[in-house]
Amino acid sequence: MNERKALLILHGKQATNDEVREAVGQLRERGWQLDVRLTWEAGDARRLVEEAQAAGYPLVVAGGGDGTLRDVAEALAQGAANTRPSLALLPLGTANDFARAAGVPLEPAVALALLDTPAQPIDLGQVGDQLFLNMATGGFGSQVTASTSEDLKKVLGAAAYLFTGLSRFSELQAASVTLHGPGFEWQGELLALGIGNGRQAGGGHVLCPDAKADDGLLDIGILPAPQEMVGALRGLLAGEELFVRARLPWVEIKSAQGLDINLDGEPLQADSLRFEVVPQALCVHLPADSPLLSRPG
């Protein structure tokens, strides 16, 4: 088997990206067999991952945004373990939250150079039958992420999320929830919730700043709803720690009003959810000094 062989699953919108085309050519010149397949509609990422496993590719590259990365990672982790390829990231989205937190370069040629580095085992999060790589978010932050238009993201990039958030500031509504996990209980109203394997979501909103992707735990970040909104905003801008934090192998969340969760870009609604970590679910090619690795190198 040619170990310098990989399948690039590329989001269809990136088919005419000249920088990606040049980076692929450079990798091939270095002796890699890098085959490219495009996604066009829902389900394509899973189908292409299954094809990669059947064809014996030892490595799969996810080329796109956080949604593409989640789809590929989930399909890999749910496939047969004995033929599971390792995963590399080619961040090409607007936010690239997981890649940024992990220290993966945003330049295509530099990102693809990570194929020559050893893959590191990392965890995934799970809720029901769905897996996620980066973060589950709830509260106002997830509403902003869901309501930010694609056209605005094209014009403003990651700043589109901030623009949408500021324009909807008057709509802030707290959610009343109960969280329960091993040795942890919290009940009250919150403005934002992050359950992270990564550190940030929604275009750079850091909700779990100390999260590690390989520690067998999920980081929990809760922003309680303050009584005085302007004072809370002033405190956040001043760098005050307003979050409640925990690190748990699992956590259950309940809300009588229902929960609106954003799962790496995918909306999820329920009255009660259980999140848990899936330790060492994937091997991923990350920089040796990645901030998300507790065991660098």
PDB file of C-alpha atoms in Angstrom:
ATOM      1  CA  MET A   1       0.000   0.000   0.000  1.00  0.00           C
ATOM      2  CA  ASN A   2       1.186   3.487  -0.873  1.00  0.00           C
ATOM      3  CA  GLU A   3       1.165   5.272   2.479  1.00  0.00           C
ATOM      4  CA  ARG A   4       1.660   8.608   0.709  1.00  0.00           C
ATOM      5  CA  LYS A   5      -1.845   8.310  -0.665  1.00  0.00           C
ATOM      6  CA  ALA A   6      -4.818  10.425   0.340  1.00  0.00           C
ATOM      7  CA  LEU A   7      -8.311  11.358  -0.778  1.00  0.00           C
ATOM      8  CA  LEU A   8      -9.279  15.036  -0.608  1.00  0.00           C
ATOM      9  CA  ILE A   9     -13.020  15.492  -0.011  1.00  0.00           C
ATOM     10  CA  LEU A  10     -13.487  19.059  -1.211  1.00  0.00           C
ATOM     11  CA  HIS A  11     -16.583  21.216  -0.789  1.00  0.00           C
ATOM     12  CA  GLY A  12     -18.060  21.840  -4.213  1.00  0.00           C
ATOM     13  CA  LYS A  13     -17.845  25.623  -3.824  1.00  0.00           C
ATOM     14  CA  GLN A  14     -14.052  25.307  -3.736  1.00  0.00           C
ATOM     15  CA  ALA A  15     -13.776  23.534  -7.095  1.00  0.00           C
ATOM     16  CA  THR A  16     -12.425  26.672  -8.807  1.00  0.00           C
ATOM     17  CA  ASN A  17     -10.114  27.722  -5.979  1.00  0.00           C
ATOM     18  CA  ASP A  18      -6.777  28.283  -7.736  1.00  0.00           C
ATOM     19  CA  GLU A  19      -4.833  28.330  -4.452  1.00  0.00           C
ATOM     20  CA  VAL A  20      -6.155  24.874  -3.590  1.00  0.00           C
ATOM     21  CA  ARG A  21      -5.358  23.589  -7.074  1.00  0.00           C
ATOM     22  CA  GLU A  22      -1.779  24.871  -6.785  1.00  0.00           C
ATOM     23  CA  ALA A  23      -1.359  23.345  -3.307  1.00  0.00           C
ATOM     24  CA  VAL A  24      -2.594  19.958  -4.547  1.00  0.00           C
ATOM     25  CA  GLY A  25      -0.120  20.134  -7.432  1.00  0.00           C
ATOM     26  CA  GLN A  26       2.764  20.917  -5.086  1.00  0.00           C
ATOM     27  CA  LEU A  27       1.915  17.951  -2.869  1.00  0.00           C
ATOM     28  CA  ARG A  28       1.812  15.644  -5.865  1.00  0.00           C
ATOM     29  CA  GLU A  29       5.230  16.914  -6.929  1.00  0.00           C
ATOM     30  CA  ARG A  30       6.527  15.795  -3.517  1.00  0.00           C
ATOM     31  CA  GLY A  31       5.434  12.229  -4.254  1.00  0.00           C
ATOM     32  CA  TRP A  32       1.936  12.158  -2.825  1.00  0.00           C
ATOM     33  CA  GLN A  33      -0.956  10.509  -4.620  1.00  0.00           C
ATOM     34  CA  LEU A  34      -3.683  13.016  -3.731  1.00  0.00           C
ATOM     35  CA  ASP A  35      -7.003  12.266  -5.386  1.00  0.00           C
ATOM     36  CA  VAL A  36      -9.817  14.839  -5.270  1.00  0.00           C
ATOM     37  CA  ARG A  37     -13.575  14.310  -4.958  1.00  0.00           C
ATOM     38  CA  LEU A  38     -16.195  17.063  -4.700  1.00  0.00           C
ATOM     39  CA  THR A  39     -19.283  17.258  -2.497  1.00  0.00           C
ATOM     40  CA  TRP A  40     -22.465  18.599  -4.042  1.00  0.00           C
ATOM     41  CA  GLU A  41     -25.334  17.757  -1.709  1.00  0.00           C
ATOM     42  CA  ALA A  42     -26.139  16.313   1.700  1.00  0.00           C
ATOM     43  CA  GLY A  43     -24.752  12.820   2.185  1.00  0.00           C
ATOM     44  CA  ASP A  44     -21.866  13.210  -0.246  1.00  0.00           C
ATOM     45  CA  ALA A  45     -19.213  13.445   2.482  1.00  0.00           C
ATOM     46  CA  ARG A  46     -20.344  10.152   4.051  1.00  0.00           C
ATOM     47  CA  ARG A  47     -20.489   8.406   0.678  1.00  0.00           C
ATOM     48  CA  LEU A  48     -16.999   9.586  -0.236  1.00  0.00           C
ATOM     49  CA  VAL A  49     -15.593   8.521   3.145  1.00  0.00           C
ATOM     50  CA  GLU A  50     -17.061   5.056   2.593  1.00  0.00           C
ATOM     51  CA  GLU A  51     -15.469   4.968  -0.860  1.00  0.00           C
ATOM     52  CA  ALA A  52     -12.122   5.992   0.630  1.00  0.00           C
ATOM     53  CA  GLN A  53     -12.266   3.190   3.197  1.00  0.00           C
ATOM     54  CA  ALA A  54     -13.277   0.614   0.588  1.00  0.00           C
ATOM     55  CA  ALA A  55     -10.419   1.709  -1.684  1.00  0.00           C
ATOM     56  CA  GLY A  56      -7.872   1.491   1.136  1.00  0.00           C
ATOM     57  CA  TYR A  57      -6.906   5.151   1.419  1.00  0.00           C
ATOM     58  CA  PRO A  58      -4.860   5.534   4.629  1.00  0.00           C
ATOM     59  CA  LEU A  59      -5.656   9.266   4.870  1.00  0.00           C
ATOM     60  CA  VAL A  60      -8.629  11.524   4.136  1.00  0.00           C
ATOM     61  CA  VAL A  61      -8.460  15.320   3.845  1.00  0.00           C
ATOM     62  CA  ALA A  62     -11.545  17.418   4.648  1.00  0.00           C
ATOM     63  CA  GLY A  63     -11.458  20.551   2.488  1.00  0.00           C
ATOM     64  CA  GLY A  64     -14.068  23.126   3.438  1.00  0.00           C
ATOM     65  CA  GLY A  65     -15.558  24.843   6.461  1.00  0.00           C
ATOM     66  CA  ASP A  66     -16.511  23.556   9.899  1.00  0.00           C
ATOM     67  CA  GLY A  67     -19.605  21.831   8.496  1.00  0.00           C
ATOM     68  CA  THR A  68     -17.595  19.841   5.973  1.00  0.00           C
ATOM     69  CA  LEU A  69     -15.071  18.934   8.652  1.00  0.00           C
ATOM     70  CA  ARG A  70     -17.818  17.696  10.978  1.00  0.00           C
ATOM     71  CA  ASP A  71     -19.462  15.604   8.228  1.00  0.00           C
ATOM     72  CA  VAL A  72     -16.189  13.931   7.281  1.00  0.00           C
ATOM     73  CA  ALA A  73     -15.082  13.363  10.887  1.00  0.00           C
ATOM     74  CA  GLU A  74     -18.444  11.856  11.841  1.00  0.00           C
ATOM     75  CA  ALA A  75     -18.460   9.535   8.834  1.00  0.00           C
ATOM     76  CA  LEU A  76     -14.900   8.397   9.584  1.00  0.00           C
ATOM     77  CA  ALA A  77     -15.632   7.707  13.254  1.00  0.00           C
ATOM     78  CA  GLN A  78     -18.790   5.758  12.443  1.00  0.00           C
ATOM     79  CA  GLY A  79     -17.025   3.597   9.866  1.00  0.00           C
ATOM     80  CA  ALA A  80     -15.203   0.350  10.438  1.00  0.00           C
ATOM     81  CA  ALA A  81     -12.346   0.871  12.892  1.00  0.00           C
ATOM     82  CA  ASN A  82     -10.002  -1.593  11.196  1.00  0.00           C
ATOM     83  CA  THR A  83     -10.029   0.393   7.926  1.00  0.00           C
ATOM     84  CA  ARG A  84     -10.355   3.900   9.387  1.00  0.00           C
ATOM     85  CA  PRO A  85      -8.117   6.453   7.643  1.00  0.00           C
ATOM     86  CA  SER A  86      -6.525   9.311   9.528  1.00  0.00           C
ATOM     87  CA  LEU A  87      -7.883  12.817   8.973  1.00  0.00           C
ATOM     88  CA  ALA A  88      -6.222  16.017   7.804  1.00  0.00           C
ATOM     89  CA  LEU A  89      -7.770  19.490   7.678  1.00  0.00           C
ATOM     90  CA  LEU A  90      -7.804  21.898   4.749  1.00  0.00           C
ATOM     91  CA  PRO A  91      -9.681  24.888   6.251  1.00  0.00           C
ATOM     92  CA  LEU A  92     -11.540  26.815   3.556  1.00  0.00           C
ATOM     93  CA  GLY A  93     -14.618  28.142   5.349  1.00  0.00           C
ATOM     94  CA  THR A  94     -15.611  31.498   6.775  1.00  0.00           C
ATOM     95  CA  ALA A  95     -15.051  30.723  10.453  1.00  0.00           C
ATOM     96  CA  ASN A  96     -12.698  27.691  10.502  1.00  0.00           C
ATOM     97  CA  ASP A  97     -13.175  27.600  14.271  1.00  0.00           C
ATOM     98  CA  PHE A  98     -11.678  24.182  14.960  1.00  0.00           C
ATOM     99  CA  ALA A  99      -8.733  24.697  12.628  1.00  0.00           C
ATOM    100  CA  ARG A 100      -7.904  28.076  14.159  1.00  0.00           C
ATOM    101  CA  ALA A 101      -8.059  26.704  17.705  1.00  0.00           C
ATOM    102  CA  ALA A 102      -5.920  23.721  16.701  1.00  0.00           C
ATOM    103  CA  GLY A 103      -3.267  25.893  15.057  1.00  0.00           C
ATOM    104  CA  VAL A 104      -3.845  24.474  11.555  1.00  0.00           C
ATOM    105  CA  PRO A 105      -2.561  26.987   8.970  1.00  0.00           C
ATOM    106  CA  LEU A 106      -5.180  28.637   6.779  1.00  0.00           C
ATOM    107  CA  GLU A 107      -2.912  28.712   3.707  1.00  0.00           C
ATOM    108  CA  PRO A 108      -3.767  25.590   1.652  1.00  0.00           C
ATOM    109  CA  ALA A 109      -0.190  24.604   0.816  1.00  0.00           C
ATOM    110  CA  VAL A 110       0.943  24.905   4.448  1.00  0.00           C
ATOM    111  CA  ALA A 111      -2.129  23.072   5.728  1.00  0.00           C
ATOM    112  CA  LEU A 112      -1.558  20.177   3.313  1.00  0.00           C
ATOM    113  CA  ALA A 113       2.060  19.945   4.469  1.00  0.00           C
ATOM    114  CA  LEU A 114       0.681  18.519   7.722  1.00  0.00           C
ATOM    115  CA  LEU A 115       0.051  15.263   5.829  1.00  0.00           C
ATOM    116  CA  ASP A 116       3.740  14.532   6.394  1.00  0.00           C
ATOM    117  CA  THR A 117       3.361  14.789  10.199  1.00  0.00           C
ATOM    118  CA  PRO A 118       2.263  11.909  12.466  1.00  0.00           C
ATOM    119  CA  ALA A 119      -1.463  11.716  13.220  1.00  0.00           C
ATOM    120  CA  GLN A 120      -2.543  12.205  16.840  1.00  0.00           C
ATOM    121  CA  PRO A 121      -5.551  10.478  18.465  1.00  0.00           C
ATOM    122  CA  ILE A 122      -8.263  12.928  19.511  1.00  0.00           C
ATOM    123  CA  ASP A 123     -11.732  12.702  21.034  1.00  0.00           C
ATOM    124  CA  LEU A 124     -15.129  13.482  19.578  1.00  0.00           C
ATOM    125  CA  GLY A 125     -18.309  14.624  21.277  1.00  0.00           C
ATOM    126  CA  GLN A 126     -21.540  12.701  20.940  1.00  0.00           C
ATOM    127  CA  VAL A 127     -25.209  13.583  21.436  1.00  0.00           C
ATOM    128  CA  GLY A 128     -27.709  10.894  20.556  1.00  0.00           C
ATOM    129  CA  ASP A 129     -26.509   9.271  17.338  1.00  0.00           C
ATOM    130  CA  GLN A 130     -24.645  12.388  16.179  1.00  0.00           C
ATOM    131  CA  LEU A 131     -20.939  13.077  16.582  1.00  0.00           C
ATOM    132  CA  PHE A 132     -19.228  16.462  16.583  1.00  0.00           C
ATOM    133  CA  LEU A 133     -15.606  17.497  16.393  1.00  0.00           C
ATOM    134  CA  ASN A 134     -15.579  21.079  17.576  1.00  0.00           C
ATOM    135  CA  MET A 135     -18.390  22.357  19.777  1.00  0.00           C
ATOM    136  CA  ALA A 136     -22.069  22.320  20.634  1.00  0.00           C
ATOM    137  CA  THR A 137     -23.396  25.786  21.426  1.00  0.00           C
ATOM    138  CA  GLY A 138     -26.662  27.063  22.818  1.00  0.00           C
ATOM    139  CA  GLY A 139     -28.250  30.369  23.723  1.00  0.00           C
ATOM    140  CA  PHE A 140     -27.827  33.640  21.896  1.00  0.00           C
ATOM    141  CA  GLY A 141     -24.558  32.629  20.251  1.00  0.00           C
ATOM    142  CA  SER A 142     -26.158  29.706  18.419  1.00  0.00           C
ATOM    143  CA  GLN A 143     -29.015  31.966  17.261  1.00  0.00           C
ATOM    144  CA  VAL A 144     -26.491  34.418  15.818  1.00  0.00           C
ATOM    145  CA  THR A 145     -24.605  31.636  14.019  1.00  0.00           C
ATOM    146  CA  ALA A 146     -27.798  30.244  12.509  1.00  0.00           C
ATOM    147  CA  SER A 147     -29.110  33.637  11.389  1.00  0.00           C
ATOM    148  CA  THR A 148     -25.925  35.003   9.799  1.00  0.00           C
ATOM    149  CA  SER A 149     -26.560  35.051   6.044  1.00  0.00           C
ATOM    150  CA  GLU A 150     -24.240  33.458   3.518  1.00  0.00           C
ATOM    151  CA  ASP A 151     -24.124  36.719   1.523  1.00  0.00           C
ATOM    152  CA  LEU A 152     -22.988  38.655   4.604  1.00  0.00           C
ATOM    153  CA  LYS A 153     -20.283  36.072   5.315  1.00  0.00           C
ATOM    154  CA  LYS A 154     -18.984  36.461   1.753  1.00  0.00           C
ATOM    155  CA  VAL A 155     -18.651  40.226   2.229  1.00  0.00           C
ATOM    156  CA  LEU A 156     -17.452  40.455   5.841  1.00  0.00           C
ATOM    157  CA  GLY A 157     -15.949  37.025   6.546  1.00  0.00           C
ATOM    158  CA  ALA A 158     -15.867  36.100  10.242  1.00  0.00           C
ATOM    159  CA  ALA A 159     -16.848  39.678  11.146  1.00  0.00           C
ATOM    160  CA  ALA A 160     -20.324  38.851   9.811  1.00  0.00           C
ATOM    161  CA  TYR A 161     -21.087  36.969  13.026  1.00  0.00           C
ATOM    162  CA  LEU A 162     -20.174  40.001  15.132  1.00  0.00           C
ATOM    163  CA  PHE A 163     -22.237  42.284  12.900  1.00  0.00           C
ATOM    164  CA  THR A 164     -25.269  39.999  13.213  1.00  0.00           C
ATOM    165  CA  GLY A 165     -24.826  39.755  16.974  1.00  0.00           C
ATOM    166  CA  LEU A 166     -24.667  43.514  17.441  1.00  0.00           C
ATOM    167  CA  SER A 167     -27.694  44.066  15.213  1.00  0.00           C
ATOM    168  CA  ARG A 168     -29.703  41.599  17.310  1.00  0.00           C
ATOM    169  CA  PHE A 169     -28.448  42.715  20.720  1.00  0.00           C
ATOM    170  CA  SER A 170     -31.922  43.923  21.730  1.00  0.00           C
ATOM    171  CA  GLU A 171     -33.278  40.420  21.121  1.00  0.00           C
ATOM    172  CA  LEU A 172     -31.170  38.773  23.835  1.00  0.00           C
ATOM    173  CA  GLN A 173     -33.287  36.214  25.648  1.00  0.00           C
ATOM    174  CA  ALA A 174     -32.116  34.002  28.454  1.00  0.00           C
ATOM    175  CA  ALA A 175     -32.814  30.270  28.441  1.00  0.00           C
ATOM    176  CA  SER A 176     -33.694  28.512  31.695  1.00  0.00           C
ATOM    177  CA  VAL A 177     -31.815  25.210  31.890  1.00  0.00           C
ATOM    178  CA  THR A 178     -30.551  22.518  34.245  1.00  0.00           C
ATOM    179  CA  LEU A 179     -27.162  20.880  33.727  1.00  0.00           C
ATOM    180  CA  HIS A 180     -26.066  17.709  35.471  1.00  0.00           C
ATOM    181  CA  GLY A 181     -22.832  15.715  35.255  1.00  0.00           C
ATOM    182  CA  PRO A 182     -20.400  13.795  37.492  1.00  0.00           C
ATOM    183  CA  GLY A 183     -19.915  16.028  40.534  1.00  0.00           C
ATOM    184  CA  PHE A 184     -21.490  18.988  38.782  1.00  0.00           C
ATOM    185  CA  GLU A 185     -24.917  20.645  39.028  1.00  0.00           C
ATOM    186  CA  TRP A 186     -26.030  23.991  37.648  1.00  0.00           C
ATOM    187  CA  GLN A 187     -29.488  25.477  37.260  1.00  0.00           C
ATOM    188  CA  GLY A 188     -30.501  28.917  36.081  1.00  0.00           C
ATOM    189  CA  GLU A 189     -30.860  31.192  33.094  1.00  0.00           C
ATOM    190  CA  LEU A 190     -28.055  31.432  30.582  1.00  0.00           C
ATOM    191  CA  LEU A 191     -27.196  33.595  27.612  1.00  0.00           C
ATOM    192  CA  ALA A 192     -24.623  31.283  26.072  1.00  0.00           C
ATOM    193  CA  LEU A 193     -23.515  27.678  26.435  1.00  0.00           C
ATOM    194  CA  GLY A 194     -20.538  25.885  24.960  1.00  0.00           C
ATOM    195  CA  ILE A 195     -19.778  22.164  25.176  1.00  0.00           C
ATOM    196  CA  GLY A 196     -16.388  21.948  23.623  1.00  0.00           C
ATOM    197  CA  ASN A 197     -13.904  19.519  22.233  1.00  0.00           C
ATOM    198  CA  GLY A 198     -12.511  22.629  20.547  1.00  0.00           C
ATOM    199  CA  ARG A 199     -12.398  26.134  21.980  1.00  0.00           C
ATOM    200  CA  GLN A 200     -14.394  28.513  19.823  1.00  0.00           C
ATOM    201  CA  ALA A 201     -17.493  28.682  17.632  1.00  0.00           C
ATOM    202  CA  GLY A 202     -19.526  31.109  15.579  1.00  0.00           C
ATOM    203  CA  GLY A 203     -16.579  32.784  13.914  1.00  0.00           C
ATOM    204  CA  GLY A 204     -14.221  33.217  16.863  1.00  0.00           C
ATOM    205  CA  HIS A 205     -16.427  33.284  19.981  1.00  0.00           C
ATOM    206  CA  VAL A 206     -14.188  31.588  22.571  1.00  0.00           C
ATOM    207  CA  LEU A 207     -16.471  29.684  24.936  1.00  0.00           C
ATOM    208  CA  CYS A 208     -14.106  26.974  26.202  1.00  0.00           C
ATOM    209  CA  PRO A 209     -10.633  28.581  26.250  1.00  0.00           C
ATOM    210  CA  ASP A 210      -8.830  25.692  27.962  1.00  0.00           C
ATOM    211  CA  ALA A 211     -10.343  22.764  26.055  1.00  0.00           C
ATOM    212  CA  LYS A 212      -8.124  19.913  24.924  1.00  0.00           C
ATOM    213  CA  ALA A 213      -9.114  17.563  22.142  1.00  0.00           C
ATOM    214  CA  ASP A 214      -7.332  14.521  23.565  1.00  0.00           C
ATOM    215  CA  ASP A 215      -8.026  14.554  27.330  1.00  0.00           C
ATOM    216  CA  GLY A 216     -11.093  12.294  27.331  1.00  0.00           C
ATOM    217  CA  LEU A 217     -13.296  15.135  28.622  1.00  0.00           C
ATOM    218  CA  LEU A 218     -15.659  17.813  27.315  1.00  0.00           C
ATOM    219  CA  ASP A 219     -15.227  21.407  28.450  1.00  0.00           C
ATOM    220  CA  ILE A 220     -18.383  23.200  29.581  1.00  0.00           C
ATOM    221  CA  GLY A 221     -18.713  26.984  29.425  1.00  0.00           C
ATOM    222  CA  ILE A 222     -21.874  28.668  30.754  1.00  0.00           C
ATOM    223  CA  LEU A 223     -22.534  32.404  30.531  1.00  0.00           C
ATOM    224  CA  PRO A 224     -25.274  33.037  33.132  1.00  0.00           C
ATOM    225  CA  ALA A 225     -27.899  35.653  32.342  1.00  0.00           C
ATOM    226  CA  PRO A 226     -27.144  38.783  34.397  1.00  0.00           C
ATOM    227  CA  GLN A 227     -29.857  41.013  35.768  1.00  0.00           C
ATOM    228  CA  GLU A 228     -28.241  44.081  34.279  1.00  0.00           C
ATOM    229  CA  MET A 229     -27.260  43.555  30.628  1.00  0.00           C
ATOM    230  CA  VAL A 230     -25.192  46.692  30.119  1.00  0.00           C
ATOM    231  CA  GLY A 231     -23.086  45.894  33.177  1.00  0.00           C
ATOM    232  CA  ALA A 232     -22.498  42.387  31.888  1.00  0.00           C
ATOM    233  CA  LEU A 233     -21.378  43.690  28.506  1.00  0.00           C
ATOM    234  CA  ARG A 234     -19.029  46.127  30.208  1.00  0.00           C
ATOM    235  CA  GLY A 235     -17.580  43.262  32.263  1.00  0.00           C
ATOM    236  CA  LEU A 236     -17.014  41.098  29.188  1.00  0.00           C
ATOM    237  CA  LEU A 237     -15.229  43.932  27.390  1.00  0.00           C
ATOM    238  CA  ALA A 238     -13.079  44.478  30.487  1.00  0.00           C
ATOM    239  CA  GLY A 239     -12.028  40.828  30.450  1.00  0.00           C
ATOM    240  CA  GLU A 240     -13.859  39.754  33.600  1.00  0.00           C
ATOM    241  CA  GLU A 241     -14.499  36.030  34.020  1.00  0.00           C
ATOM    242  CA  LEU A 242     -18.280  35.719  33.962  1.00  0.00           C
ATOM    243  CA  PHE A 243     -18.463  32.085  32.829  1.00  0.00           C
ATOM    244  CA  VAL A 244     -19.173  28.999  34.912  1.00  0.00           C
ATOM    245  CA  ARG A 245     -16.777  26.266  33.792  1.00  0.00           C
ATOM    246  CA  ALA A 246     -16.475  22.507  34.181  1.00  0.00           C
ATOM    247  CA  ARG A 247     -14.664  19.603  32.516  1.00  0.00           C
ATOM    248  CA  LEU A 248     -16.717  16.407  32.366  1.00  0.00           C
ATOM    249  CA  PRO A 249     -16.931  13.049  30.556  1.00  0.00           C
ATOM    250  CA  TRP A 250     -20.681  13.648  30.083  1.00  0.00           C
ATOM    251  CA  VAL A 251     -23.341  16.222  30.850  1.00  0.00           C
ATOM    252  CA  GLU A 252     -27.139  16.185  30.639  1.00  0.00           C
ATOM    253  CA  ILE A 253     -29.101  19.345  29.819  1.00  0.00           C
ATOM    254  CA  LYS A 254     -32.805  19.891  30.309  1.00  0.00           C
ATOM    255  CA  SER A 255     -35.069  22.846  29.588  1.00  0.00           C
ATOM    256  CA  ALA A 256     -38.829  23.094  29.899  1.00  0.00           C
ATOM    257  CA  GLN A 257     -38.922  25.636  27.056  1.00  0.00           C
ATOM    258  CA  GLY A 258     -36.864  23.415  24.772  1.00  0.00           C
ATOM    259  CA  LEU A 259     -33.214  23.647  23.755  1.00  0.00           C
ATOM    260  CA  ASP A 260     -31.852  25.187  20.561  1.00  0.00           C
ATOM    261  CA  ILE A 261     -28.368  23.759  20.015  1.00  0.00           C
ATOM    262  CA  ASN A 262     -25.933  24.377  17.181  1.00  0.00           C
ATOM    263  CA  LEU A 263     -23.797  21.301  16.574  1.00  0.00           C
ATOM    264  CA  ASP A 264     -20.815  22.369  14.468  1.00  0.00           C
ATOM    265  CA  GLY A 265     -23.256  24.288  12.269  1.00  0.00           C
ATOM    266  CA  GLU A 266     -26.109  21.771  12.432  1.00  0.00           C
ATOM    267  CA  PRO A 267     -29.274  22.833  14.329  1.00  0.00           C
ATOM    268  CA  LEU A 268     -30.598  20.499  16.999  1.00  0.00           C
ATOM    269  CA  GLN A 269     -33.774  20.919  19.073  1.00  0.00           C
ATOM    270  CA  ALA A 270     -34.973  18.928  22.088  1.00  0.00           C
ATOM    271  CA  ASP A 271     -36.178  19.283  25.682  1.00  0.00           C
ATOM    272  CA  SER A 272     -33.433  17.050  27.067  1.00  0.00           C
ATOM    273  CA  LEU A 273     -30.012  16.131  25.691  1.00  0.00           C
ATOM    274  CA  ARG A 274     -27.058  14.089  26.920  1.00  0.00           C
ATOM    275  CA  PHE A 275     -23.592  14.964  25.649  1.00  0.00           C
ATOM    276  CA  GLU A 276     -20.653  12.637  26.185  1.00  0.00           C
ATOM    277  CA  VAL A 277     -17.097  12.276  25.022  1.00  0.00           C
ATOM    278  CA  VAL A 278     -15.903   9.508  22.709  1.00  0.00           C
ATOM    279  CA  PRO A 279     -12.220   9.140  23.648  1.00  0.00           C
ATOM    280  CA  GLN A 280      -9.592   8.737  20.906  1.00  0.00           C
ATOM    281  CA  ALA A 281     -12.235   8.388  18.214  1.00  0.00           C
ATOM    282  CA  LEU A 282     -10.036   9.649  15.358  1.00  0.00           C
ATOM    283  CA  CYS A 283      -6.400  10.152  14.448  1.00  0.00           C
ATOM    284  CA  VAL A 284      -5.882  13.663  13.082  1.00  0.00           C
ATOM    285  CA  HIS A 285      -2.845  15.370  11.554  1.00  0.00           C
ATOM    286  CA  LEU A 286      -2.311  18.477  13.696  1.00  0.00           C
ATOM    287  CA  PRO A 287       0.749  20.659  14.337  1.00  0.00           C
ATOM    288  CA  ALA A 288       3.046  19.115  16.935  1.00  0.00           C
ATOM    289  CA  ASP A 289       2.572  22.175  19.159  1.00  0.00           C
ATOM    290  CA  SER A 290      -1.201  22.394  18.653  1.00  0.00           C
ATOM    291  CA  PRO A 291      -2.907  24.116  21.626  1.00  0.00           C
ATOM    292  CA  LEU A 292      -5.592  21.428  21.551  1.00  0.00           C
ATOM    293  CA  LEU A 293      -3.132  18.621  22.318  1.00  0.00           C
ATOM    294  CA  SER A 294      -2.375  17.837  25.939  1.00  0.00           C
ATOM    295  CA  ARG A 295       0.355  15.491  24.752  1.00  0.00           C
ATOM    296  CA  PRO A 296       2.155  17.521  22.070  1.00  0.00           C
ATOM    297  CA  GLY A 297       4.197  15.850  19.383  1.00  0.00           C
TER     298      GLY A 297
END
